Amino acid sequence: MTVAVPLAVAQFAPTADAAANLDLIDDLVATASARGARVVVFPEYSSYFIDPFDESLAANAQEIDGPFTRALTGLASTYDVTVVAGLLERAGDDRRVRNAVVAVDESGVVARYRKLHLYDAFGQRESDWVEPGELGEPETFEVDGMRFGLMTCYDLRFPEVGRMLADAGAHAILVPAEWVRGPLKEHHWRTLLHARAIENTLYVAAADHPPPLGVGNSMIVDPQGVEIAAVGTGTDVALAHLDLDAVERVRRVNPSLRLRRLRVVPRD
C-alpha cells in the first residue's frame, strides 16, 4: 500500500510579540490542516525573534515543555497534525539561549533538536547569544509510517548532519530556518536544500522567514532534487504529498547511501 504523508511548510516572520506569533501559527496550522496536511513545519525562532539580538532573547526563553510548546500541543490536538517549530529554550546560564526545534503531536513532544552549527558567518555572531546543541544520536519521529529528522538553518551547510539523519532512517529532513538575506544567499539556500535531498535520496522540507530579513522561498524538495512545492516571499503555506514509495524507488535506482565507503564520526 502506498504511503503518502501530506506535509506543509508555513512561512511567516516571527516578531518580539510572542502572543501574536502564536495567533499567526494558529491561522497557518488551520490553513494547512484544511488543505489536508498531517505535518506542518514552521521557521526557526517561531516563538520569539528580534533583530538585532539582545538581552530579551534570554528573557523570553522557555523550557522545552513550556507555554509555547504546550500551545503547539493544543494546536496539534485541535487540527490532528504534527507541528514542527523553532523556539528559544533556556540554556545553562542567564545570558545565552538554546536555538531549539520541537516536533509536537497531540501527546506532546515527539522529538527535539538543538542547533548544532551556530551562524558565526557573513558578519554574524549567533554564538554570542546562543549555546550550541550537544552532539548525540539524532532524534526522529514517525507519522503514518514515514520517518522525519530535524536540522536547523545553518546546519544545511554541513552535509554530515543530513547524512546522520539518513543513517538514522529518515525519509525526510525538516529544516526550520531564518536564512538571512545577502549577496547570493537565495542561491545558496536553494542549492543546499536540493543538494541535501539528492545526496541523501530523501525529501527535504524547509520553512524560512520572508523578506526583508529572510530569503523566503520555503520549499519541499523530493528525493531526486525536484522542487515540488514552494512559497514565494509572503506569509503562506505550501503543501506536498511525501510518498514513501518514491524514496524507496529512488534508492533502488540510485543506491548511493549503500555504496558509500565513508561514515560520519563526531569531531568532538
mmCIF file of C-alpha atoms in Angstrom:
data_model
loop_
_atom_site.group_PDB
_atom_site.id
_atom_site.type_symbol
_atom_site.label_atom_id
_atom_site.label_comp_id
_atom_site.label_asym_id
_atom_site.label_seq_id
_atom_site.Cartn_x
_atom_site.Cartn_y
_atom_site.Cartn_z
ATOM 1 C CA MET A 1 0.000 0.000 0.000
ATOM 2 C CA THR A 2 1.326 3.423 -0.943
ATOM 3 C CA VAL A 3 2.120 5.692 2.000
ATOM 4 C CA ALA A 4 1.867 9.408 1.254
ATOM 5 C CA VAL A 5 2.070 11.978 4.035
ATOM 6 C CA PRO A 6 0.708 15.460 3.224
ATOM 7 C CA LEU A 7 3.229 17.950 4.614
ATOM 8 C CA ALA A 8 3.091 21.748 4.647
ATOM 9 C CA VAL A 9 5.788 24.370 5.084
ATOM 10 C CA ALA A 10 4.430 27.527 6.729
ATOM 11 C CA GLN A 11 6.327 30.755 6.053
ATOM 12 C CA PHE A 12 5.949 33.759 8.354
ATOM 13 C CA ALA A 13 8.025 36.415 10.093
ATOM 14 C CA PRO A 14 8.137 35.872 13.877
ATOM 15 C CA THR A 15 8.435 39.032 15.969
ATOM 16 C CA ALA A 16 9.050 40.034 19.584
ATOM 17 C CA ASP A 17 5.292 39.686 20.233
ATOM 18 C CA ALA A 18 5.028 36.077 21.405
ATOM 19 C CA ALA A 19 1.223 36.116 21.567
ATOM 20 C CA ALA A 20 0.965 37.454 18.013
ATOM 21 C CA ASN A 21 3.349 34.744 16.824
ATOM 22 C CA LEU A 22 1.103 32.056 18.279
ATOM 23 C CA ASP A 23 -2.005 33.632 16.768
ATOM 24 C CA LEU A 24 -0.408 33.546 13.329
ATOM 25 C CA ILE A 25 0.835 29.996 13.845
ATOM 26 C CA ASP A 26 -2.758 29.027 14.723
ATOM 27 C CA ASP A 27 -4.037 30.597 11.490
ATOM 28 C CA LEU A 28 -1.389 28.867 9.391
ATOM 29 C CA VAL A 29 -1.954 25.460 11.018
ATOM 30 C CA ALA A 30 -5.675 25.861 10.331
ATOM 31 C CA THR A 31 -4.936 26.670 6.684
ATOM 32 C CA ALA A 32 -2.540 23.741 6.323
ATOM 33 C CA SER A 33 -4.969 21.347 8.016
ATOM 34 C CA ALA A 34 -7.801 22.465 5.751
ATOM 35 C CA ARG A 35 -5.594 21.522 2.796
ATOM 36 C CA GLY A 36 -5.025 18.069 4.279
ATOM 37 C CA ALA A 37 -1.636 18.436 5.995
ATOM 38 C CA ARG A 38 -0.563 15.846 8.549
ATOM 39 C CA VAL A 39 2.729 17.648 9.346
ATOM 40 C CA VAL A 40 3.267 21.431 9.404
ATOM 41 C CA VAL A 41 6.780 22.924 9.525
ATOM 42 C CA PHE A 42 7.408 26.462 10.828
ATOM 43 C CA PRO A 43 10.569 28.617 10.800
ATOM 44 C CA GLU A 44 13.427 28.917 13.244
ATOM 45 C CA TYR A 45 12.766 31.275 16.189
ATOM 46 C CA SER A 46 8.981 30.928 15.770
ATOM 47 C CA SER A 47 8.360 31.599 19.463
ATOM 48 C CA TYR A 48 10.241 34.914 19.591
ATOM 49 C CA PHE A 49 12.541 36.852 17.273
ATOM 50 C CA ILE A 50 14.217 40.231 17.339
ATOM 51 C CA ASP A 51 16.830 41.767 15.047
ATOM 52 C CA PRO A 52 19.468 42.503 16.131
ATOM 53 C CA PHE A 53 19.677 40.054 19.011
ATOM 54 C CA ASP A 54 19.753 41.494 22.517
ATOM 55 C CA GLU A 55 19.200 40.503 26.146
ATOM 56 C CA SER A 56 15.490 39.980 25.516
ATOM 57 C CA LEU A 57 16.300 36.582 23.980
ATOM 58 C CA ALA A 58 17.139 35.101 27.365
ATOM 59 C CA ALA A 59 14.208 36.884 28.986
ATOM 60 C CA ASN A 60 11.845 35.196 26.516
ATOM 61 C CA ALA A 61 13.415 31.722 26.565
ATOM 62 C CA GLN A 62 11.348 28.822 27.899
ATOM 63 C CA GLU A 63 11.744 25.207 28.865
ATOM 64 C CA ILE A 64 11.138 22.703 26.076
ATOM 65 C CA ASP A 65 7.796 21.814 27.682
ATOM 66 C CA GLY A 66 6.940 25.459 28.431
ATOM 67 C CA PRO A 67 3.996 27.616 27.320
ATOM 68 C CA PHE A 68 4.965 27.777 23.641
ATOM 69 C CA THR A 69 5.231 24.011 23.302
ATOM 70 C CA ARG A 70 2.017 23.495 25.264
ATOM 71 C CA ALA A 71 0.275 25.867 22.849
ATOM 72 C CA LEU A 72 1.628 23.870 19.907
ATOM 73 C CA THR A 73 0.370 20.681 21.550
ATOM 74 C CA GLY A 74 -3.093 22.207 21.763
ATOM 75 C CA LEU A 75 -2.984 23.104 18.063
ATOM 76 C CA ALA A 76 -1.750 19.626 17.167
ATOM 77 C CA SER A 77 -4.679 18.134 19.054
ATOM 78 C CA THR A 78 -7.261 20.520 17.600
ATOM 79 C CA TYR A 79 -6.176 20.034 13.989
ATOM 80 C CA ASP A 80 -4.858 16.440 14.194
ATOM 81 C CA VAL A 81 -1.409 17.335 12.900
ATOM 82 C CA THR A 82 2.215 17.214 13.996
ATOM 83 C CA VAL A 83 3.666 20.709 14.352
ATOM 84 C CA VAL A 84 7.405 21.393 13.966
ATOM 85 C CA ALA A 85 8.670 24.817 15.049
ATOM 86 C CA GLY A 86 11.727 26.632 16.344
ATOM 87 C CA LEU A 87 11.783 28.160 19.818
ATOM 88 C CA LEU A 88 14.083 29.837 22.322
ATOM 89 C CA GLU A 89 14.989 27.325 25.017
ATOM 90 C CA ARG A 90 16.574 28.267 28.336
ATOM 91 C CA ALA A 91 20.266 27.448 28.432
ATOM 92 C CA GLY A 92 22.759 26.756 31.196
ATOM 93 C CA ASP A 93 23.380 30.416 32.009
ATOM 94 C CA ASP A 94 21.300 33.580 32.265
ATOM 95 C CA ARG A 95 22.722 35.241 29.144
ATOM 96 C CA ARG A 96 22.540 32.713 26.324
ATOM 97 C CA VAL A 97 19.715 30.540 24.999
ATOM 98 C CA ARG A 98 19.422 27.335 23.001
ATOM 99 C CA ASN A 99 18.136 27.508 19.467
ATOM 100 C CA ALA A 100 15.754 24.553 19.661
ATOM 101 C CA VAL A 101 13.202 22.839 17.452
ATOM 102 C CA VAL A 102 10.350 20.688 18.697
ATOM 103 C CA ALA A 103 8.049 18.280 16.900
ATOM 104 C CA VAL A 104 4.745 18.108 18.733
ATOM 105 C CA ASP A 105 1.620 15.990 18.296
ATOM 106 C CA GLU A 106 -1.483 15.714 20.482
ATOM 107 C CA SER A 107 0.510 13.742 23.080
ATOM 108 C CA GLY A 108 3.251 16.377 23.434
ATOM 109 C CA VAL A 109 6.867 16.486 22.270
ATOM 110 C CA VAL A 110 7.818 13.586 19.990
ATOM 111 C CA ALA A 111 11.278 14.909 19.000
ATOM 112 C CA ARG A 112 13.521 17.816 19.989
ATOM 113 C CA TYR A 113 16.651 19.233 18.443
ATOM 114 C CA ARG A 114 19.194 21.910 19.390
ATOM 115 C CA LYS A 115 21.003 23.651 16.548
ATOM 116 C CA LEU A 116 24.489 22.176 16.219
ATOM 117 C CA HIS A 117 26.206 24.767 13.996
ATOM 118 C CA LEU A 118 25.768 28.376 15.026
ATOM 119 C CA TYR A 119 25.702 31.191 12.488
ATOM 120 C CA ASP A 120 29.112 32.752 13.062
ATOM 121 C CA ALA A 121 29.441 33.720 9.412
ATOM 122 C CA PHE A 122 28.689 36.503 6.944
ATOM 123 C CA GLY A 123 29.413 39.064 9.662
ATOM 124 C CA GLN A 124 27.050 37.487 12.227
ATOM 125 C CA ARG A 125 27.847 36.041 15.689
ATOM 126 C CA GLU A 126 24.989 33.803 16.785
ATOM 127 C CA SER A 127 27.254 32.162 19.368
ATOM 128 C CA ASP A 128 27.373 35.412 21.353
ATOM 129 C CA TRP A 129 23.726 34.769 22.233
ATOM 130 C CA VAL A 130 23.140 31.051 21.639
ATOM 131 C CA GLU A 131 24.594 27.909 23.161
ATOM 132 C CA PRO A 132 25.284 25.130 20.621
ATOM 133 C CA GLY A 133 23.477 21.808 20.862
ATOM 134 C CA GLU A 134 25.311 18.783 22.165
ATOM 135 C CA LEU A 135 26.441 16.043 19.815
ATOM 136 C CA GLY A 136 24.355 12.912 20.164
ATOM 137 C CA GLU A 137 22.172 10.427 18.378
ATOM 138 C CA PRO A 138 19.656 12.052 16.022
ATOM 139 C CA GLU A 139 16.093 12.240 17.265
ATOM 140 C CA THR A 140 13.466 11.307 14.711
ATOM 141 C CA PHE A 141 9.711 10.823 14.728
ATOM 142 C CA GLU A 142 7.202 8.971 12.580
ATOM 143 C CA VAL A 143 3.888 9.961 11.030
ATOM 144 C CA ASP A 144 1.909 7.359 9.093
ATOM 145 C CA GLY A 145 4.974 5.176 8.602
ATOM 146 C CA MET A 146 7.284 7.952 7.353
ATOM 147 C CA ARG A 147 10.313 8.885 9.465
ATOM 148 C CA PHE A 148 11.287 12.550 9.842
ATOM 149 C CA GLY A 149 14.554 14.108 11.068
ATOM 150 C CA LEU A 150 15.333 17.658 12.172
ATOM 151 C CA MET A 151 18.063 20.195 11.452
ATOM 152 C CA THR A 152 18.166 23.998 11.658
ATOM 153 C CA CYS A 153 19.160 26.681 9.153
ATOM 154 C CA TYR A 154 22.988 26.963 9.118
ATOM 155 C CA ASP A 155 23.217 23.176 9.638
ATOM 156 C CA LEU A 156 22.345 22.963 5.920
ATOM 157 C CA ARG A 157 25.933 23.946 5.104
ATOM 158 C CA PHE A 158 27.218 20.814 6.878
ATOM 159 C CA PRO A 159 26.274 17.725 4.851
ATOM 160 C CA GLU A 160 27.269 15.461 7.737
ATOM 161 C CA VAL A 161 24.096 16.471 9.606
ATOM 162 C CA GLY A 162 21.876 15.287 6.781
ATOM 163 C CA ARG A 163 23.889 12.104 6.368
ATOM 164 C CA MET A 164 23.480 11.277 10.066
ATOM 165 C CA LEU A 165 19.714 11.698 9.705
ATOM 166 C CA ALA A 166 19.683 9.446 6.652
ATOM 167 C CA ASP A 167 21.652 6.859 8.640
ATOM 168 C CA ALA A 168 19.031 7.144 11.396
ATOM 169 C CA GLY A 169 16.381 6.059 8.900
ATOM 170 C CA ALA A 170 14.911 9.417 7.913
ATOM 171 C CA HIS A 171 12.791 9.574 4.779
ATOM 172 C CA ALA A 172 12.519 13.361 5.095
ATOM 173 C CA ILE A 173 14.530 16.155 6.696
ATOM 174 C CA LEU A 174 12.674 19.148 8.126
ATOM 175 C CA VAL A 175 14.537 22.471 8.269
ATOM 176 C CA PRO A 176 13.185 25.410 10.286
ATOM 177 C CA ALA A 177 15.306 28.398 9.236
ATOM 178 C CA GLU A 178 15.949 32.117 9.343
ATOM 179 C CA TRP A 179 18.133 32.246 6.249
ATOM 180 C CA VAL A 180 19.433 35.796 6.301
ATOM 181 C CA ARG A 181 19.318 37.708 3.028
ATOM 182 C CA GLY A 182 22.533 38.851 1.347
ATOM 183 C CA PRO A 183 24.548 38.529 -1.862
ATOM 184 C CA LEU A 184 23.901 35.098 -3.422
ATOM 185 C CA LYS A 185 22.118 33.875 -0.280
ATOM 186 C CA GLU A 186 18.955 32.885 -2.184
ATOM 187 C CA HIS A 187 21.161 30.837 -4.490
ATOM 188 C CA HIS A 188 22.894 29.156 -1.545
ATOM 189 C CA TRP A 189 19.540 28.373 0.083
ATOM 190 C CA ARG A 190 18.064 26.701 -2.963
ATOM 191 C CA THR A 191 21.274 24.876 -3.894
ATOM 192 C CA LEU A 192 21.851 23.435 -0.430
ATOM 193 C CA LEU A 193 18.257 22.275 0.009
ATOM 194 C CA HIS A 194 18.388 20.476 -3.322
ATOM 195 C CA ALA A 195 21.826 19.020 -2.561
ATOM 196 C CA ARG A 196 20.800 17.591 0.795
ATOM 197 C CA ALA A 197 17.828 15.890 -0.878
ATOM 198 C CA ILE A 198 19.841 14.475 -3.784
ATOM 199 C CA GLU A 199 22.825 13.187 -1.816
ATOM 200 C CA ASN A 200 20.656 11.504 0.832
ATOM 201 C CA THR A 201 17.865 10.373 -1.543
ATOM 202 C CA LEU A 202 15.126 11.736 0.690
ATOM 203 C CA TYR A 203 12.675 14.628 0.951
ATOM 204 C CA VAL A 204 13.763 17.992 2.367
ATOM 205 C CA ALA A 205 11.159 20.484 3.611
ATOM 206 C CA ALA A 206 12.309 23.912 4.777
ATOM 207 C CA ALA A 207 10.405 26.851 6.298
ATOM 208 C CA ASP A 208 12.047 30.276 6.301
ATOM 209 C CA HIS A 209 11.305 33.848 7.368
ATOM 210 C CA PRO A 210 10.145 36.008 4.443
ATOM 211 C CA PRO A 211 11.923 39.207 3.361
ATOM 212 C CA PRO A 212 13.160 41.679 4.364
ATOM 213 C CA LEU A 213 15.224 39.624 6.855
ATOM 214 C CA GLY A 214 14.914 36.133 5.391
ATOM 215 C CA VAL A 215 15.055 34.988 1.792
ATOM 216 C CA GLY A 216 11.629 33.345 1.923
ATOM 217 C CA ASN A 217 11.268 30.611 -0.698
ATOM 218 C CA SER A 218 10.183 27.979 1.811
ATOM 219 C CA MET A 219 10.010 24.752 -0.166
ATOM 220 C CA ILE A 220 9.666 20.995 -0.358
ATOM 221 C CA VAL A 221 12.188 19.056 -2.468
ATOM 222 C CA ASP A 222 11.776 15.414 -3.485
ATOM 223 C CA PRO A 223 14.450 12.654 -3.314
ATOM 224 C CA GLN A 224 15.642 13.429 -6.843
ATOM 225 C CA GLY A 225 16.104 17.117 -6.075
ATOM 226 C CA VAL A 226 12.911 18.309 -7.745
ATOM 227 C CA GLU A 227 11.144 21.224 -6.060
ATOM 228 C CA ILE A 228 7.538 20.066 -5.723
ATOM 229 C CA ALA A 229 6.004 22.888 -3.649
ATOM 230 C CA ALA A 230 7.119 26.345 -2.554
ATOM 231 C CA VAL A 231 6.131 29.706 -1.095
ATOM 232 C CA GLY A 232 7.460 32.926 -2.611
ATOM 233 C CA THR A 233 8.198 35.936 -0.427
ATOM 234 C CA GLY A 234 4.953 36.310 1.528
ATOM 235 C CA THR A 235 3.253 34.704 4.510
ATOM 236 C CA ASP A 236 1.729 31.496 3.217
ATOM 237 C CA VAL A 237 1.582 27.711 3.256
ATOM 238 C CA ALA A 238 2.783 25.267 0.594
ATOM 239 C CA LEU A 239 1.803 21.595 0.667
ATOM 240 C CA ALA A 240 3.071 18.432 -0.981
ATOM 241 C CA HIS A 241 2.395 14.724 -0.566
ATOM 242 C CA LEU A 242 5.542 12.905 0.560
ATOM 243 C CA ASP A 243 5.484 9.428 -0.955
ATOM 244 C CA LEU A 244 7.396 6.735 0.933
ATOM 245 C CA ASP A 245 7.421 4.545 -2.178
ATOM 246 C CA ALA A 246 9.187 7.356 -4.063
ATOM 247 C CA VAL A 247 12.053 7.290 -1.544
ATOM 248 C CA GLU A 248 12.384 3.538 -1.930
ATOM 249 C CA ARG A 249 12.245 3.715 -5.744
ATOM 250 C CA VAL A 250 14.955 6.375 -5.898
ATOM 251 C CA ARG A 251 17.149 4.399 -3.524
ATOM 252 C CA ARG A 252 16.802 1.277 -5.675
ATOM 253 C CA VAL A 253 17.819 3.140 -8.833
ATOM 254 C CA ASN A 254 20.489 5.254 -7.113
ATOM 255 C CA PRO A 255 21.820 3.242 -4.122
ATOM 256 C CA SER A 256 24.405 5.872 -3.211
ATOM 257 C CA LEU A 257 23.815 5.511 0.535
ATOM 258 C CA ARG A 258 24.561 1.802 0.332
ATOM 259 C CA LEU A 259 27.568 2.215 -1.976
ATOM 260 C CA ARG A 260 29.431 4.847 0.046
ATOM 261 C CA ARG A 261 32.703 3.867 1.725
ATOM 262 C CA LEU A 262 32.864 6.513 4.445
ATOM 263 C CA ARG A 263 30.833 7.209 7.575
ATOM 264 C CA VAL A 264 30.230 10.284 9.743
ATOM 265 C CA VAL A 265 32.097 10.427 13.060
ATOM 266 C CA PRO A 266 31.602 13.293 15.583
ATOM 267 C CA ARG A 267 34.605 15.603 15.724
ATOM 268 C CA ASP A 268 34.379 16.359 19.454
#
